[in-house]
């Protein structure tokens, strides 16, 4: 919904977007914005002044049976007015839910008047407890102190509060460094960078992080040089760090796709080699690593099986629905890479088995999904798709003729952005075609 705002600074009236209902399942993007403090922000188009708007909000999380309404204290509402707003928001949610999804806890939403308490509850659904938030606040305070402290005070603080200097602390420090760089605050940036260098060498956690970073860097560099990651390569780097669980984990997380049956065959061969050579200590160390990695591998398998099973269930629900488009829309959040993978393999399977009716039904769903996705793309992206799909240059020129109105500098900007994305994803082969398209577009500007 939109609301009329008058800028407190310059008096300009403008409209701002307001969201009052946030649902973990239905609108995860709103929840993410709420958590990062980017929800219900009004910015004056005239002078740029603005900030978070004061508005009631209802938050729903089905998994945690959480149904809470925030009524800002500063709105100074009487009891009846508050109850009225709570009732209205709760009804908005209930009316949208099919009857079978309505639950008893929704009949009595909890009213909260402090934004801090409201956010604590929201964060709890993400597994972030009040204690964790308090710890982070203390860490932030330590970080600010350290950034301004004289060397001897800093030494004292680091020693005194070493327990608070963990990976979260380093992540916060990095954010501050990035912020200072963006604000071109060189003095602050140098101070913070020095602080990080000091902590990296003087704390155990810092030294571990540095070791992990060096190990990861080595793996990435070699993978890039060899045009990709292989089981052999992952093993080679893991062997160098066997027994150091922190580094093992970092390497395996980065090299997940290479953690395969083939990998374990190679590792087992390596262990046998050590045993034959009589180096039992080394064999033991590697066996310990194999046990840990097998656990990671099993977890990964279980996770991907669950993803596939969920995707299969979503597909069945869409297939069973009378109104396919509505079903696709209702399940939009679940239509992800895993879903598309399941859908494509089911189509291939149906084709192979000669099951024409099923293949047709599945293909129809595939088409509807693509159509719905495309209808949300900006026209420039749709035009690029058309140009990529065109058979030859003549066909491309025809597409350009039909879309003369879109041939602007903006299209070139979109092209550059898309090319950058492919470049980052290591898909240079696509960019060759895009560069040719860019030439055609620029020739017409
Ligand atoms: Zn203004």
XYZ file of C-alpha atoms and ligand atoms in Angstrom:
446
model
C 0.000 0.000 0.000
C 1.059 3.579 -0.553
C 0.896 6.394 1.913
C 1.121 10.146 1.672
C 4.140 11.602 3.475
C 5.099 15.229 4.014
C 8.846 15.736 4.263
C 9.645 17.054 7.744
C 12.673 18.862 6.352
C 11.439 20.666 3.240
C 7.672 20.157 3.335
C 7.444 18.344 -0.019
C 4.494 15.928 -0.120
C 5.198 12.543 -1.721
C 3.985 8.960 -1.639
C 5.944 6.131 -0.053
C 5.425 2.388 -0.115
C 4.380 0.839 3.176
C 4.239 -2.862 4.044
C 2.320 -3.816 7.144
C 2.105 -7.581 6.765
C 5.313 -9.607 6.727
C 5.131 -13.384 6.379
C 8.206 -15.633 6.568
C 6.815 -17.994 3.938
C 4.723 -15.748 1.699
C 6.947 -12.680 1.583
C 10.496 -13.719 2.567
C 11.893 -10.694 0.714
C 9.980 -8.332 3.022
C 11.296 -10.207 6.035
C 14.847 -9.841 4.759
C 14.317 -6.115 4.310
C 12.786 -5.833 7.789
C 15.831 -7.533 9.302
C 18.303 -5.363 7.427
C 16.381 -2.220 8.390
C 15.375 -1.491 4.785
C 11.623 -1.944 5.119
C 9.198 0.986 5.069
C 11.808 3.571 4.255
C 10.649 6.929 2.959
C 13.114 9.146 1.114
C 12.109 12.664 0.094
C 12.493 13.036 -3.692
C 13.251 16.724 -3.236
C 15.881 16.922 -0.511
C 16.794 13.286 0.155
C 15.857 13.421 3.836
C 14.136 10.364 5.197
C 14.273 7.204 7.199
C 12.163 4.421 8.578
C 8.468 5.241 8.840
C 6.532 4.637 12.022
C 3.812 2.159 11.190
C 2.075 -0.854 12.720
C 3.282 -4.192 11.343
C 2.107 -7.752 11.618
C 4.688 -10.525 11.456
C 3.715 -14.131 10.817
C 5.945 -17.189 10.943
C 4.020 -20.429 10.581
C 6.899 -22.727 11.564
C 7.293 -20.917 14.902
C 3.560 -20.241 15.303
C 4.495 -16.623 15.700
C 1.768 -14.079 15.035
C 2.741 -10.705 16.453
C 1.644 -7.138 15.828
C 3.889 -4.162 16.433
C 2.024 -1.000 17.397
C 4.575 1.788 17.813
C 4.361 3.396 21.231
C 5.038 6.801 19.679
C 1.704 6.592 17.820
C 0.052 7.153 21.206
C -3.032 5.115 20.415
C -5.831 4.415 22.842
C -6.506 0.781 23.728
C -9.532 0.494 21.422
C -7.658 1.991 18.489
C -4.813 -0.453 19.020
C -7.170 -3.405 19.172
C -8.836 -2.204 16.002
C -5.551 -2.092 14.072
C -4.496 -5.501 15.400
C -7.859 -6.920 14.330
C -7.629 -5.382 10.860
C -4.121 -6.672 10.182
C -4.925 -10.145 11.512
C -8.004 -10.311 9.286
C -5.918 -9.302 6.257
C -3.734 -12.361 6.816
C -6.587 -14.735 7.641
C -8.651 -13.687 4.619
C -5.777 -14.520 2.287
C -5.183 -17.967 3.760
C -7.161 -20.968 2.590
C -9.269 -22.326 5.500
C -7.035 -25.361 6.017
C -4.053 -23.102 6.720
C -5.756 -21.016 9.396
C -4.563 -21.822 12.886
C -5.831 -21.210 16.373
C -2.819 -19.074 17.344
C -3.896 -16.523 14.733
C -6.992 -15.693 16.728
C -4.942 -14.030 19.450
C -2.087 -12.036 18.007
C 0.387 -10.742 20.552
C 0.672 -6.951 20.608
C 4.125 -5.436 21.029
C 4.833 -1.729 21.481
C 8.627 -1.738 21.376
C 10.424 -2.074 18.044
C 13.352 -3.721 19.830
C 11.179 -6.480 21.305
C 9.413 -6.922 17.965
C 12.729 -7.333 16.126
C 14.033 -9.736 18.776
C 11.070 -11.996 18.095
C 11.475 -11.726 14.328
C 15.186 -12.574 14.613
C 14.395 -15.537 16.822
C 12.685 -17.201 13.863
C 16.062 -16.960 12.102
C 17.747 -18.728 15.007
C 19.185 -15.493 16.358
C 18.581 -15.213 20.087
C 18.468 -12.199 22.357
C 21.781 -13.305 23.883
C 23.391 -13.354 20.448
C 22.149 -9.840 19.738
C 23.453 -8.589 23.091
C 26.801 -10.201 22.396
C 26.957 -8.486 19.016
C 26.138 -5.142 20.586
C 29.033 -5.602 23.002
C 31.308 -6.603 20.148
C 30.312 -3.503 18.236
C 31.102 -1.354 21.236
C 34.512 -3.063 21.538
C 35.176 -2.496 17.853
C 34.417 1.222 18.169
C 36.686 1.494 21.209
C 39.538 -0.347 19.497
C 39.249 1.825 16.400
C 40.102 4.903 18.458
C 42.352 3.453 21.138
C 46.072 4.182 21.577
C 48.286 1.130 20.994
C 48.786 0.281 24.676
C 45.076 0.662 25.431
C 44.303 -1.502 22.396
C 46.699 -4.189 23.647
C 44.994 -4.134 27.012
C 41.500 -4.307 25.498
C 42.421 -7.187 23.201
C 43.828 -9.164 26.113
C 40.928 -8.334 28.416
C 38.160 -9.088 25.916
C 39.751 -11.770 23.744
C 36.621 -13.921 24.133
C 34.581 -11.414 22.122
C 36.981 -11.410 19.199
C 35.551 -14.137 17.006
C 34.625 -14.508 13.357
C 31.568 -12.299 13.775
C 33.858 -9.618 15.148
C 36.103 -9.879 12.092
C 33.055 -9.685 9.806
C 31.911 -6.501 11.573
C 35.394 -5.058 11.271
C 35.366 -5.801 7.539
C 32.025 -4.009 7.199
C 33.481 -0.968 8.932
C 36.518 -1.031 6.656
C 34.266 -1.220 3.582
C 32.128 1.604 4.962
C 35.171 3.806 5.550
C 36.436 3.041 2.040
C 33.091 3.994 0.542
C 32.965 7.211 2.526
C 36.573 7.867 1.436
C 37.492 8.307 5.072
C 41.151 7.415 4.621
C 42.231 8.061 8.181
C 39.568 5.695 9.547
C 40.316 3.135 6.859
C 44.015 3.019 7.677
C 43.303 2.756 11.409
C 40.850 -0.107 10.903
C 43.045 -1.940 8.420
C 45.939 -1.757 10.868
C 43.668 -3.026 13.608
C 42.684 -6.000 11.484
C 46.305 -6.800 10.635
C 47.146 -6.654 14.337
C 44.267 -8.955 15.297
C 45.094 -11.360 12.469
C 48.563 -11.958 13.865
C 47.978 -11.504 17.601
C 44.881 -13.620 18.169
C 44.488 -17.363 17.736
C 41.254 -16.944 15.783
C 42.926 -14.391 13.511
C 45.815 -16.747 12.771
C 43.360 -19.556 11.997
C 41.384 -17.339 9.665
C 44.522 -16.313 7.872
C 45.562 -19.927 7.437
C 42.135 -20.749 6.004
C 42.273 -17.803 3.641
C 45.695 -18.800 2.349
C 44.539 -22.400 1.857
C 41.384 -21.300 0.029
C 43.335 -18.928 -2.122
C 45.694 -21.739 -3.121
C 42.808 -24.020 -4.072
C 40.983 -21.334 -6.050
C 44.093 -20.245 -7.899
C 44.918 -23.751 -9.020
C 41.294 -24.557 -9.897
C 41.211 -21.473 -12.094
C 44.489 -22.413 -13.765
C 43.166 -25.921 -14.479
C 39.829 -24.631 -15.742
C 37.824 -26.061 -12.903
C 37.840 -28.019 -9.739
C 38.417 -31.795 -9.764
C 38.362 -34.432 -7.062
C 42.112 -34.866 -7.531
C 42.734 -31.185 -6.968
C 40.531 -30.973 -3.888
C 42.281 -34.015 -2.441
C 45.728 -32.590 -3.167
C 44.923 -29.468 -1.150
C 43.197 -31.357 1.644
C 46.220 -33.645 2.053
C 48.343 -30.588 2.755
C 46.074 -29.612 5.656
C 44.844 -32.970 6.985
C 44.081 -32.789 10.699
C 43.499 -29.031 10.736
C 39.710 -29.213 10.916
C 39.122 -25.497 10.357
C 41.076 -25.535 7.104
C 39.590 -28.909 6.088
C 36.100 -27.481 6.461
C 36.856 -24.307 4.556
C 38.348 -26.272 1.657
C 35.455 -28.733 1.538
C 32.847 -25.956 1.622
C 34.585 -24.207 -1.261
C 35.085 -27.465 -3.127
C 31.701 -29.097 -2.473
C 31.034 -30.165 -6.080
C 34.284 -32.141 -6.098
C 33.408 -34.077 -2.952
C 32.218 -37.197 -4.767
C 32.521 -40.990 -4.565
C 35.534 -40.620 -6.821
C 37.108 -38.336 -4.217
C 36.708 -40.928 -1.456
C 38.159 -43.657 -3.685
C 41.239 -41.503 -4.175
C 41.492 -40.707 -0.468
C 41.206 -44.373 0.484
C 43.976 -45.243 -1.989
C 46.127 -42.561 -0.350
C 45.510 -44.059 3.106
C 46.454 -47.539 1.876
C 49.628 -46.140 0.365
C 50.639 -44.700 3.750
C 49.815 -47.964 5.502
C 51.910 -49.981 3.062
C 54.795 -47.600 3.551
C 54.484 -48.184 7.293
C 53.650 -44.557 8.033
C 50.838 -45.361 10.439
C 50.679 -41.899 12.000
C 49.975 -40.338 8.602
C 47.449 -43.073 7.778
C 45.655 -42.403 11.049
C 45.487 -38.708 10.369
C 44.001 -39.296 6.930
C 41.520 -41.850 8.260
C 40.326 -39.254 10.763
C 39.878 -36.766 7.946
C 37.987 -39.329 5.869
C 35.549 -39.941 8.735
C 34.880 -36.198 9.065
C 34.495 -35.679 5.330
C 32.172 -38.664 4.994
C 29.907 -37.010 7.538
C 29.909 -33.797 5.472
C 29.222 -35.844 2.345
C 26.298 -37.690 3.968
C 24.796 -34.414 5.178
C 25.105 -32.955 1.702
C 23.430 -35.997 0.153
C 20.605 -35.877 2.688
C 20.146 -32.182 2.059
C 19.976 -32.504 -1.694
C 17.587 -35.439 -1.370
C 15.334 -33.294 0.765
C 15.534 -30.465 -1.772
C 14.557 -32.844 -4.561
C 11.721 -34.364 -2.529
C 10.366 -30.877 -1.735
C 10.614 -29.928 -5.401
C 8.805 -33.122 -6.387
C 6.002 -32.322 -3.915
C 5.668 -28.797 -5.334
C 5.504 -30.202 -8.858
C 2.784 -32.670 -7.846
C 0.771 -29.858 -6.240
C 0.973 -27.784 -9.431
C 0.109 -30.783 -11.628
C -2.937 -31.499 -9.476
C -4.215 -27.912 -9.481
C -7.071 -26.889 -11.767
C -5.741 -23.389 -12.232
C -2.090 -24.012 -13.123
C -1.102 -20.350 -13.361
C -2.520 -19.625 -9.927
C -0.743 -22.680 -8.512
C 2.559 -21.564 -10.050
C 2.101 -18.110 -8.588
C 1.203 -19.473 -5.157
C 4.364 -21.622 -5.215
C 6.606 -18.954 -6.711
C 8.966 -19.011 -3.726
C 9.520 -22.753 -4.205
C 10.253 -22.619 -7.903
C 14.023 -22.630 -7.698
C 16.949 -24.381 -9.371
C 16.108 -27.697 -7.694
C 12.514 -27.457 -8.911
C 13.553 -26.705 -12.489
C 16.015 -29.598 -12.342
C 13.292 -31.999 -11.192
C 10.896 -30.699 -13.813
C 13.432 -31.125 -16.651
C 14.404 -34.615 -15.570
C 10.765 -35.627 -15.305
C 10.154 -34.335 -18.834
C 13.166 -36.289 -20.134
C 11.952 -39.392 -18.308
C 8.435 -39.113 -19.732
C 9.897 -38.663 -23.240
C 12.094 -41.733 -22.845
C 9.209 -43.865 -21.645
C 7.068 -42.656 -24.515
C 4.516 -41.263 -22.094
C 3.236 -38.487 -24.359
C 0.395 -37.309 -22.128
C 2.651 -36.816 -19.139
C 5.400 -35.173 -21.187
C 2.833 -32.754 -22.561
C 1.452 -31.875 -19.131
C 4.954 -31.307 -17.760
C 6.025 -29.267 -20.780
C 2.934 -27.083 -20.407
C 3.953 -26.307 -16.829
C 7.479 -25.526 -17.946
C 6.170 -23.069 -20.539
C 3.848 -21.358 -18.068
C 6.699 -20.898 -15.589
C 8.955 -19.362 -18.214
C 6.124 -17.084 -19.343
C 5.384 -15.932 -15.821
C 9.051 -15.346 -15.132
C 9.426 -13.388 -18.348
C 6.456 -11.195 -17.600
C 8.417 -9.936 -14.592
C 11.566 -9.095 -16.526
C 12.256 -5.550 -17.641
C 11.668 -5.082 -21.404
C 15.426 -4.667 -22.028
C 16.136 -8.166 -20.705
C 13.323 -9.644 -22.796
C 14.761 -7.952 -25.860
C 18.224 -9.391 -25.104
C 16.696 -12.855 -24.781
C 15.044 -12.464 -28.160
C 18.324 -11.314 -29.681
C 20.203 -14.269 -28.167
C 17.636 -16.704 -29.523
C 17.574 -15.237 -33.021
C 19.099 -17.611 -35.614
C 21.362 -15.201 -37.473
C 22.190 -11.551 -37.896
C 19.302 -10.943 -40.271
C 16.890 -12.250 -37.645
C 18.574 -10.072 -35.041
C 18.247 -6.977 -37.228
C 14.550 -7.787 -37.612
C 14.142 -7.979 -33.810
C 15.941 -4.634 -33.500
C 13.607 -3.097 -36.140
C 10.602 -4.211 -34.132
C 11.958 -2.768 -30.875
C 13.302 0.572 -32.067
C 11.889 2.348 -29.022
C 14.070 0.287 -26.674
C 17.327 1.068 -28.456
C 18.740 3.570 -25.984
C 21.799 4.057 -23.836
C 19.939 2.210 -21.116
C 19.910 -0.962 -23.208
C 23.693 -0.725 -23.557
C 23.977 -0.341 -19.778
C 21.830 -3.430 -19.238
C 23.990 -5.303 -21.760
C 27.155 -4.325 -19.907
C 25.639 -5.394 -16.588
C 24.576 -8.776 -17.999
C 28.021 -9.320 -19.531
C 29.610 -8.513 -16.184
C 27.386 -11.133 -14.539
C 28.394 -13.821 -17.032
C 32.020 -12.824 -16.641
C 31.792 -13.190 -12.854
C 30.128 -16.567 -13.326
C 33.004 -17.649 -15.554
C 30.768 -18.013 -18.628
C 32.843 -16.117 -21.139
C 31.405 -18.151 -24.026
C 28.060 -16.353 -23.711
C 29.761 -12.987 -23.754
C 31.152 -13.485 -27.242
C 27.599 -13.451 -28.591
C 26.611 -10.571 -26.346
C 29.531 -8.495 -27.603
C 28.314 -8.998 -31.183
C 24.821 -7.951 -30.120
C 26.227 -4.872 -28.413
C 27.910 -3.862 -31.692
C 24.598 -4.174 -33.550
C 22.806 -2.095 -30.928
C 25.480 0.588 -30.817
C 25.444 0.880 -34.605
C 21.843 2.023 -34.294
C 22.280 4.584 -31.533
Zn 12.431 16.955 1.704
